Short mmCIF file of C-alpha atoms in Angstrom, two decimals:
data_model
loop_
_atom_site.label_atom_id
_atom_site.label_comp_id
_atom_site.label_asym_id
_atom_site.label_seq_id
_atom_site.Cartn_x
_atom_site.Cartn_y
_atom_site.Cartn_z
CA UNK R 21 131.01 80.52 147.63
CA UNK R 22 133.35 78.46 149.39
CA UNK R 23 132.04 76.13 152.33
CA UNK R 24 134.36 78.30 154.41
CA UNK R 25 132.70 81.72 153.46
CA UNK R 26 129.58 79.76 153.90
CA UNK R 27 130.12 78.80 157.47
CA UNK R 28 131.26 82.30 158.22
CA UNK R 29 127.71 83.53 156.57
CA UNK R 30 125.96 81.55 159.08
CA UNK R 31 127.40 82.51 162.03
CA UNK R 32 124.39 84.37 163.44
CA UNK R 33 121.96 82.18 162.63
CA UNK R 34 124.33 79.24 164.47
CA UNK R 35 124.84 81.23 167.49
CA UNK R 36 120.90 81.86 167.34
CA UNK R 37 120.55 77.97 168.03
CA UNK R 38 123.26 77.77 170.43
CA UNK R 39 121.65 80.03 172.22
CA UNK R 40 118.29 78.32 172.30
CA UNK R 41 118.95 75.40 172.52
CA UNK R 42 121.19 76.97 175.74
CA UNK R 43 118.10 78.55 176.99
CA UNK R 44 116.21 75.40 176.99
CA UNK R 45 118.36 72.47 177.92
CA UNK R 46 116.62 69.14 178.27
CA UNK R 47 118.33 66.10 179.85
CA UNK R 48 119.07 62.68 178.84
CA UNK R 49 116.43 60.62 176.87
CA UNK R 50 114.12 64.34 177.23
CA UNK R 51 115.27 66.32 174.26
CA UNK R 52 111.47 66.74 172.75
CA UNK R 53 111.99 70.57 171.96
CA UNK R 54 114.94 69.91 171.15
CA UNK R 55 114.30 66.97 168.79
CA UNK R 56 111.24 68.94 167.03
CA UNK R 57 113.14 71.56 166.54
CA UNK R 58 116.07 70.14 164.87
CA UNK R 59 113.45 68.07 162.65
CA UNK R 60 111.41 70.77 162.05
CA UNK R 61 114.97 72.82 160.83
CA UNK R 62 116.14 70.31 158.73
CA UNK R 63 113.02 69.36 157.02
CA UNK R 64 113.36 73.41 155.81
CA UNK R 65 116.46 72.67 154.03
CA UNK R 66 114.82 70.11 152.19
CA UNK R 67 115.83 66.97 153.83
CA UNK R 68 114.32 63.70 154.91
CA UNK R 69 113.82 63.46 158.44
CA UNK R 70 113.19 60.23 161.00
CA UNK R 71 112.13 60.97 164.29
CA UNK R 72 112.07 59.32 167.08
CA UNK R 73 115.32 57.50 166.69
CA UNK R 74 117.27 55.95 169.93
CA UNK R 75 113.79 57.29 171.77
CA UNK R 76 114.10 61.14 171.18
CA UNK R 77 116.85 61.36 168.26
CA UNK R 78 117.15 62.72 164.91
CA UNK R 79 117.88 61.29 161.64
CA UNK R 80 118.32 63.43 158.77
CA UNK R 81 119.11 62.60 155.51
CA UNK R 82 120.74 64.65 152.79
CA UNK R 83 121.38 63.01 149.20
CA UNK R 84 121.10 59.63 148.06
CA UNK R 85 123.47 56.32 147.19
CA UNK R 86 126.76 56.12 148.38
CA UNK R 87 129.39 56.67 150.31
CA UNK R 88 127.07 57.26 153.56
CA UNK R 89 128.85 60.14 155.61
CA UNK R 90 127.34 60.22 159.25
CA UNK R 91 128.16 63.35 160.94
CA UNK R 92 127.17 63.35 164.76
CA UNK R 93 125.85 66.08 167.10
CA UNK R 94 124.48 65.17 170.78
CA UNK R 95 121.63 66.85 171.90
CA UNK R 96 121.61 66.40 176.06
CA UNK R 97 122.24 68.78 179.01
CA UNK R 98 123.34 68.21 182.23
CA UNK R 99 121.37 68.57 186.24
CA UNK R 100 123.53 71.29 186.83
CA UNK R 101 121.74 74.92 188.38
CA UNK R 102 123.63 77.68 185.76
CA UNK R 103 125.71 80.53 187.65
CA UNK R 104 126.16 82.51 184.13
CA UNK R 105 124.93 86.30 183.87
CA UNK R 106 124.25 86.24 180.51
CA UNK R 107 120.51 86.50 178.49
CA UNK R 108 121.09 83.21 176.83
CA UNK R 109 120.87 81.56 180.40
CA UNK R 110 119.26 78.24 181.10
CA UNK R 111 115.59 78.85 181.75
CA UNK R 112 114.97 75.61 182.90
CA UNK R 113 116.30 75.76 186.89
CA UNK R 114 118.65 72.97 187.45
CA UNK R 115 119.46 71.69 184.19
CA UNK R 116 122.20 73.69 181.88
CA UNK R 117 123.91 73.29 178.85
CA UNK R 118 127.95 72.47 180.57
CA UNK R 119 128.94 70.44 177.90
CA UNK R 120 129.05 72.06 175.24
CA UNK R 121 126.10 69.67 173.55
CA UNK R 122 123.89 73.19 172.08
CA UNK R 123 126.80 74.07 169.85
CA UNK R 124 127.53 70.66 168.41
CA UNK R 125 123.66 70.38 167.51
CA UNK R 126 123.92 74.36 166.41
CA UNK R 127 127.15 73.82 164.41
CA UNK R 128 125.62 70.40 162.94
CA UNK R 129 122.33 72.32 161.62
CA UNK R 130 125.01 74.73 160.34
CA UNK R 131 126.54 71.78 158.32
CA UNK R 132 123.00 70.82 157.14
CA UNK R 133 122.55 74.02 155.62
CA UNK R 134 125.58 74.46 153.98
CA UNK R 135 125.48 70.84 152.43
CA UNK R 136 122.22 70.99 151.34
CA UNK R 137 122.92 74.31 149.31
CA UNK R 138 126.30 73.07 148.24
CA UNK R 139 125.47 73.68 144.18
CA UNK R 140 128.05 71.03 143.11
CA UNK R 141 127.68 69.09 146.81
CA UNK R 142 129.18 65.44 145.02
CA UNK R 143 127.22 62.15 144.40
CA UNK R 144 126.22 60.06 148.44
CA UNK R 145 124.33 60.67 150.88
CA UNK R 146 125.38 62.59 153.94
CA UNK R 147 123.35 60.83 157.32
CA UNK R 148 122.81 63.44 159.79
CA UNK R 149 123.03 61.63 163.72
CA UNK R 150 121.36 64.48 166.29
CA UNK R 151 121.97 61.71 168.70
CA UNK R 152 120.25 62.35 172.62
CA UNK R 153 121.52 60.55 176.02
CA UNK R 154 125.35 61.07 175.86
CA UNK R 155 126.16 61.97 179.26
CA UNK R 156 123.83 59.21 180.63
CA UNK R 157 122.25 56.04 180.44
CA UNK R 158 118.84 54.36 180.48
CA UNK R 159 117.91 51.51 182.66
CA UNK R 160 119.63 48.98 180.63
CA UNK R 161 122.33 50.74 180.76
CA UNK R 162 122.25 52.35 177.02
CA UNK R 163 123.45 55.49 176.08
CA UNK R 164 122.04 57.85 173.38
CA UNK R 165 124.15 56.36 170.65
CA UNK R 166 123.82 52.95 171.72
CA UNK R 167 119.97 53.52 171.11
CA UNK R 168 120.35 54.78 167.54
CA UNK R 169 121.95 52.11 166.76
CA UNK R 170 119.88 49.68 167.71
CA UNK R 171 117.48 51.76 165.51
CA UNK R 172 119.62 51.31 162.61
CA UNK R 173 121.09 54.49 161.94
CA UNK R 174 124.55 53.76 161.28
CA UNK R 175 122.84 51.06 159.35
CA UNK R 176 125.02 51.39 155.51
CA UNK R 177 127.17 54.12 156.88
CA UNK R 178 130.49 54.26 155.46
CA UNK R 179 132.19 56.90 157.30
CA UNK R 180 131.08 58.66 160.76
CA UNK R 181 132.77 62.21 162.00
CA UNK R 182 132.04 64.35 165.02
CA UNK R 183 133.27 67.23 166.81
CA UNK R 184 133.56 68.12 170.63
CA UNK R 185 133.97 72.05 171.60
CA UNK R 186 136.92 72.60 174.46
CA UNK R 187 135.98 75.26 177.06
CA UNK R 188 139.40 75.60 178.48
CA UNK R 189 141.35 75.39 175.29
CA UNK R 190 142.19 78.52 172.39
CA UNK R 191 139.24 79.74 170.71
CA UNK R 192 139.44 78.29 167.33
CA UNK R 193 142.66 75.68 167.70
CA UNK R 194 141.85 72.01 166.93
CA UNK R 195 143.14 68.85 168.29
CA UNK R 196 143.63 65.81 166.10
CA UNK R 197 144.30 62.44 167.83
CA UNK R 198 144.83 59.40 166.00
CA UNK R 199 144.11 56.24 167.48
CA UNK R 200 142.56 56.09 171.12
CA UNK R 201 141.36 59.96 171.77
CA UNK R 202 138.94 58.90 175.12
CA UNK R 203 139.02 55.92 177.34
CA UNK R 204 136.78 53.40 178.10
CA UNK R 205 135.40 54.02 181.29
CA UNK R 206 133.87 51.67 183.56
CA UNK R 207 132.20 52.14 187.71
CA UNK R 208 132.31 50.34 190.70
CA UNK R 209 130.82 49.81 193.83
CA UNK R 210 132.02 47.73 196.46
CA UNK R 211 131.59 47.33 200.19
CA UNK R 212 134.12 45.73 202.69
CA UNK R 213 132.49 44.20 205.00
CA UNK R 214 133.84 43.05 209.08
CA UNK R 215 131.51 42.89 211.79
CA UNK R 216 132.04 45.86 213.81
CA UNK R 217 131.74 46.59 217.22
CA UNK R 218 132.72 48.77 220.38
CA UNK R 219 135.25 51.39 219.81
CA UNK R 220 137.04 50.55 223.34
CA UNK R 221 137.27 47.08 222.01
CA UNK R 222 138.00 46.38 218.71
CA UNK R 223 139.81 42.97 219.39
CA UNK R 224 136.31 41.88 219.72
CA UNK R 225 135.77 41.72 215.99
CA UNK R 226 137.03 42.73 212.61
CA UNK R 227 137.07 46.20 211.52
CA UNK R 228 136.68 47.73 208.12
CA UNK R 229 138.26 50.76 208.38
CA UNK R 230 141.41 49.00 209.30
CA UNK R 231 140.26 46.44 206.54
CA UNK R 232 140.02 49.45 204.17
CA UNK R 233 143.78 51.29 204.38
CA UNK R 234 145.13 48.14 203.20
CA UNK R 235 142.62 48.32 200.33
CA UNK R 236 142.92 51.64 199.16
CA UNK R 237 146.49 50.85 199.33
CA UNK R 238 146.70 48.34 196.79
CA UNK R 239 143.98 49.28 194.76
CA UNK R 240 146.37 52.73 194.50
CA UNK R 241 149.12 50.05 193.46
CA UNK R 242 147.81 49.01 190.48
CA UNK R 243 148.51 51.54 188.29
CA UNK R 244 152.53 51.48 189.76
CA UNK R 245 152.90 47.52 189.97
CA UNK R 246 150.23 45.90 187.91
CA UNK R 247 149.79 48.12 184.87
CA UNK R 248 151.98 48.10 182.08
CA UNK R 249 153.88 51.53 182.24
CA UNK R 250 153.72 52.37 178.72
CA UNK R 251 149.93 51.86 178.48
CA UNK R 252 147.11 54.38 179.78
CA UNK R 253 145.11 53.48 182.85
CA UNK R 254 143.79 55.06 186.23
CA UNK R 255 141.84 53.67 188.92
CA UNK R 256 140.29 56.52 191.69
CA UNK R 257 138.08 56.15 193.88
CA UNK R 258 135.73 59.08 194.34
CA UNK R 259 133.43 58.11 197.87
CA UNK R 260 134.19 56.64 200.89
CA UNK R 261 131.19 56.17 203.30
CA UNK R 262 131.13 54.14 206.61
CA UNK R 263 129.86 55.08 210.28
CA UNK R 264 127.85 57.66 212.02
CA UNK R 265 129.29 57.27 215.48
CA UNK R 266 132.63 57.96 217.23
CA UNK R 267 132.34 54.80 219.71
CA UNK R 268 131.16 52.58 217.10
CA UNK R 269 132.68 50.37 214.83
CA UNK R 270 130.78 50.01 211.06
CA UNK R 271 130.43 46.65 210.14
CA UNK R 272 130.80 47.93 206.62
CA UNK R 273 132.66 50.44 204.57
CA UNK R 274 131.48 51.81 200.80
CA UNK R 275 133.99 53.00 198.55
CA UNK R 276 133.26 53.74 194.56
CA UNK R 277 135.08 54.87 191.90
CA UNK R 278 136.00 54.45 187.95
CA UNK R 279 138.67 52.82 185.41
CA UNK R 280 139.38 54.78 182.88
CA UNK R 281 141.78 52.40 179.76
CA UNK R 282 142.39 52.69 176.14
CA UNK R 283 143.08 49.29 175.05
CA UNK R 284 140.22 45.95 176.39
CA UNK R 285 143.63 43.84 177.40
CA UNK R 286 144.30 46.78 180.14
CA UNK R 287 140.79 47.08 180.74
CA UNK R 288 140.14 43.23 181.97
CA UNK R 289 143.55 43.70 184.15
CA UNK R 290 142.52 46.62 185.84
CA UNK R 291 139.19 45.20 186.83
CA UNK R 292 140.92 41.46 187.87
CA UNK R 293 143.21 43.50 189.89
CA UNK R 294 140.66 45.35 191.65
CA UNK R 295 138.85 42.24 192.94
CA UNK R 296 142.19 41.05 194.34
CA UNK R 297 142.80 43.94 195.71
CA UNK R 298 139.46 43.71 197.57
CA UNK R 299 140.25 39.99 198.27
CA UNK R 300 142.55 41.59 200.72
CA UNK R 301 139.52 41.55 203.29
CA UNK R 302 139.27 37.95 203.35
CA UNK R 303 142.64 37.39 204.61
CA UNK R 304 142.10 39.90 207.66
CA UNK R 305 138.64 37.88 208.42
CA UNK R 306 136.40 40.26 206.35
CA UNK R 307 134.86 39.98 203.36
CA UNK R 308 133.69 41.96 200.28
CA UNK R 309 130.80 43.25 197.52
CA UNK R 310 131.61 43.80 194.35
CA UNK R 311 129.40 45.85 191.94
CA UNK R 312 131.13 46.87 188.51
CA UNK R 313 129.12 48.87 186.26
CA UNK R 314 130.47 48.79 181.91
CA UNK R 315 130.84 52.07 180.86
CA UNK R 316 131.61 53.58 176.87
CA UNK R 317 134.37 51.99 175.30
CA UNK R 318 137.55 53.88 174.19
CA UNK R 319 137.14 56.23 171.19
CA UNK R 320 139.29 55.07 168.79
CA UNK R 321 139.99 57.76 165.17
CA UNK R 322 140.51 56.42 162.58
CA UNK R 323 144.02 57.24 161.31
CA UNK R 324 142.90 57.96 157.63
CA UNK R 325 139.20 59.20 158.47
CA UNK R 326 141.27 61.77 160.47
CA UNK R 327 144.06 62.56 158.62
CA UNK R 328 141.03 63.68 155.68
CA UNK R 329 139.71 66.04 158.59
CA UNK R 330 143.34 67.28 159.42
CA UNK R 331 144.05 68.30 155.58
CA UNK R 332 140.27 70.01 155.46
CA UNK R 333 141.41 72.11 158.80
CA UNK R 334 144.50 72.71 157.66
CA UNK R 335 143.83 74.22 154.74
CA UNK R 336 141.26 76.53 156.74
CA UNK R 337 143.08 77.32 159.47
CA UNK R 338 147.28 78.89 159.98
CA UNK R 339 149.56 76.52 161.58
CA UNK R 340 149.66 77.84 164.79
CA UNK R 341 146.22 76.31 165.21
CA UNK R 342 147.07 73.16 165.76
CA UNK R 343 147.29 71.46 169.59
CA UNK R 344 149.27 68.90 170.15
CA UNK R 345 147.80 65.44 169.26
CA UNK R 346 147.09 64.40 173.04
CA UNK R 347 144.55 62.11 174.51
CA UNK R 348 142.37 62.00 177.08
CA UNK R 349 140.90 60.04 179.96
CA UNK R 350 137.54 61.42 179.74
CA UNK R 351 134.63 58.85 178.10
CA UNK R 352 132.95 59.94 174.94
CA UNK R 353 129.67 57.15 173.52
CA UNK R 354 130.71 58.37 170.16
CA UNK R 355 133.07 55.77 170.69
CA UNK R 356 129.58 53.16 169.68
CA UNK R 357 129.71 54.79 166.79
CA UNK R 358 132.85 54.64 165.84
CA UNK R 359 133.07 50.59 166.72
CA UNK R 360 130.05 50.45 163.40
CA UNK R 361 132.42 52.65 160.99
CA UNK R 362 135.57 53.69 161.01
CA UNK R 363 135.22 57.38 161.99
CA UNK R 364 137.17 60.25 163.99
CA UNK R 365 136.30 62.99 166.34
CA UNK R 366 138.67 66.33 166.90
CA UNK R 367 137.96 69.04 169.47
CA UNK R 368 137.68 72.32 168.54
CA UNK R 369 138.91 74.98 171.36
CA UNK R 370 136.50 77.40 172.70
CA UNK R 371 137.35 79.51 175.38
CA UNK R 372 135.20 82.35 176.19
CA UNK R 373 137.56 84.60 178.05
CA UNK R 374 139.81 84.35 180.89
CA UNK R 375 137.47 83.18 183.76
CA UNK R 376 138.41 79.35 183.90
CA UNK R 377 135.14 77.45 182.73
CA UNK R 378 135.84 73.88 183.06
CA UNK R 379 132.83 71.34 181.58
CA UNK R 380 130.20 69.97 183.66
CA UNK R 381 130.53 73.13 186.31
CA UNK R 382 128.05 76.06 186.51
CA UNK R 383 130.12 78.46 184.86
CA UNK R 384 130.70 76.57 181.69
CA UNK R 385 130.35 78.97 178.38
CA UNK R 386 131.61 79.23 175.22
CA UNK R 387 133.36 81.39 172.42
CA UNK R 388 130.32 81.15 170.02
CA UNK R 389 132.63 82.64 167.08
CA UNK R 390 134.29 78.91 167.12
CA UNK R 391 130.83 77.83 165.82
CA UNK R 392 131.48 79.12 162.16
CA UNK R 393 134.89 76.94 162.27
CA UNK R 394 133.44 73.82 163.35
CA UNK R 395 130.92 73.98 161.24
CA UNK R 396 133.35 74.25 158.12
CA UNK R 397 135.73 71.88 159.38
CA UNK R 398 132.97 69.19 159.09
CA UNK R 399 131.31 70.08 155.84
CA UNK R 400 134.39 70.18 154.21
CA UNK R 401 135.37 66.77 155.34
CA UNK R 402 132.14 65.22 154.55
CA UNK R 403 132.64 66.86 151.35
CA UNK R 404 136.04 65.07 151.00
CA UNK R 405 135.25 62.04 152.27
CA UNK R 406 132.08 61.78 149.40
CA UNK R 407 134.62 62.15 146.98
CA UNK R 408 136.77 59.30 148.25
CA UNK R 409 139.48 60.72 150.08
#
């Protein structure tokens, strides 16, 4: 049978753990029935398993020697409250699956199961990564992934693949980026600061809001006048806070926001230029806070890990398949990962229907038939890349 008719055999049982997992999302750092579960299911198929890894991830381990093949699933939900009427809702009030994080684990057990029947599966090991934490971060500001491996479980791997489903995109089309495929993405806080005073008499001190046009203006320049043209970058700032009272002047204005770059050269400009931006305040008599906070890195495929993935879908799925190669701003930890091995992600299109479900919103869902294609997609490639492609 071939890893294709496999996958296809599996589909219920895949959309069975989708749909768990769905009903009982866990957040961040708290995937414990999530976590025994996927142990628990991959010690059936006969595989090694390490718990506990990156706090509440899951190792498995399929075959021995080498090439090492990781193959990554996150396991996390999001503190969203789930609008869906469907009987695979989120039981747990206020957190839900919007991600798409209960396939990628469902499609990766799929994987598991095909490999570790594969009759003729070749000589290697392949390193399963059920990796929790990737839409947050810990105290120290760690992620899921940055946890694991600390553990050591890219520790000897060779090779490292993933998979991210696409809510808004065609059911079963795949998009294959090579090079940067998510930006680095790093927060700030900052305050500009004057003294404030009377509304009637603002020549009395300096005021912020004034202060903070002149900001926003030139922070909004960057991108047009600082930034080279031809390489990605965005600066937005997503809260303004200052005041209570219509007579009263803050002495203080909040604003945050986030950088999202591909490339680290871009990345140090566009916070340099933000500070000077702020500096701005100190030449109208205010002053400033400054508070950045490092985000993930940029993903960055590897050109040959991907173009093995690209051949495997292409000779799975017709032509017409195929989305163009584009990037995207959005942050992805994988990115960790992909810094220890060379490795690729792709993302797999799985619109439900023509309600618009956009990720991280209450109405998120999924096309479960994808599931059976992902899961082929990476088995296959594994498959390859044991062989040496």
């Amino acid at each position: 049978m071939s890893l294709w008719a496999k996958a296809e055999s599996l589909a219920d049982q895949m959309i069975a753990w989708r749909r768990d997992f769905h009903r009982h999302p866990e957040l961040s750092f708290q995937e414990h029935r999530t976590a025994r579960i996927v142990a628990e299911t991959l010690e059936s198929f006969g595989l090694e398993v390490q718990r506990g890894v990156g706090r509440t991830g899951v190792v498995g381990y399929l075959g021995e020697g080498t090439p090492v093949i990781g193959i990554r699933a996150d396991m996390d939900a999001l503190p969203i409250l789930e609008e869906n009427a469907v009987e695979y809702a989120s039981q747990n009030p206020g957190v839900m699956h919007a991600c798409g994080h209960d396939a990628h684990t469902a499609m990766a057990l799929g994987v598991a199961r095909i490999l570790a029947e594969m009759p003729d599966r070749p000589p290697g090991q392949i390193r399963f990564l059920f990796q929790p934490s990737e839409e947050a971060t810990d105290a120290e500001n760690k992620s899921g992934a940055v946890r694991m491996i600390e553990d050591g479980a890219l520790a000897g791997v060779d090779k490292v693949i993933s998979l991210h489903v696409g809510s808004t995109e065609p059911a079963g089309h795949v998009r294959f980026v090579d090079g940067y495929m998510t930006a680095a993405e790093d927060n700030f806080h900052a305050a500009i600061l004057g003294t404030g005073g009377h509304g009637a008499y603002p020549h009395h001190g300096t005021d912020p809001t004034y202060m903070l046009a002149l900001v926003l203006t030139a922070i909004h320049g960057i991108r047009a006048r600082r930034m080279d043209p031809i390489r990605a970058g965005v600066i937005s700032i997503g809260s303004i806070h200052g005041g209570n009272v219509f007579n009263v002047i803050p002495s203080a204005i909040e604003i945050s926001g986030t950088i999202r770059t591909y490339d680290e050269a871009t990345r140090t400009l566009a916070k340099t230029e933000l500070e000077q931006a702020l500096s701005l305040t100190r030449t109208l008599g205010g002053d400033y806070r400054l508070e950045m906070i490092a985000g993930y890195p940029a993903t960055y495929n590897d050109p040959a890990v991907n173009a093995v993935m690209r051949k495997a879908a292409a000779d799975l799925l017709p032509a017409d398949h195929f989305m163009p190669a584009d990037a995207g701003l959005g942050a992805e930890d994988f990115s960790y990962m992909t810094q220890q091995a060379p490795g690729a992600m792709f993302f797999l299109g799985a619109a439900k229907d023509e309600i618009e479900r956009p990720h991280h919103t209450p109405v998120f869902d999924i096309d479960e038939g994808v599931l059976p294609v992902g899961a082929a997609i990476l088995a296959e490639t594994a498959v390859r890349l044991l062989r040496g492609a």
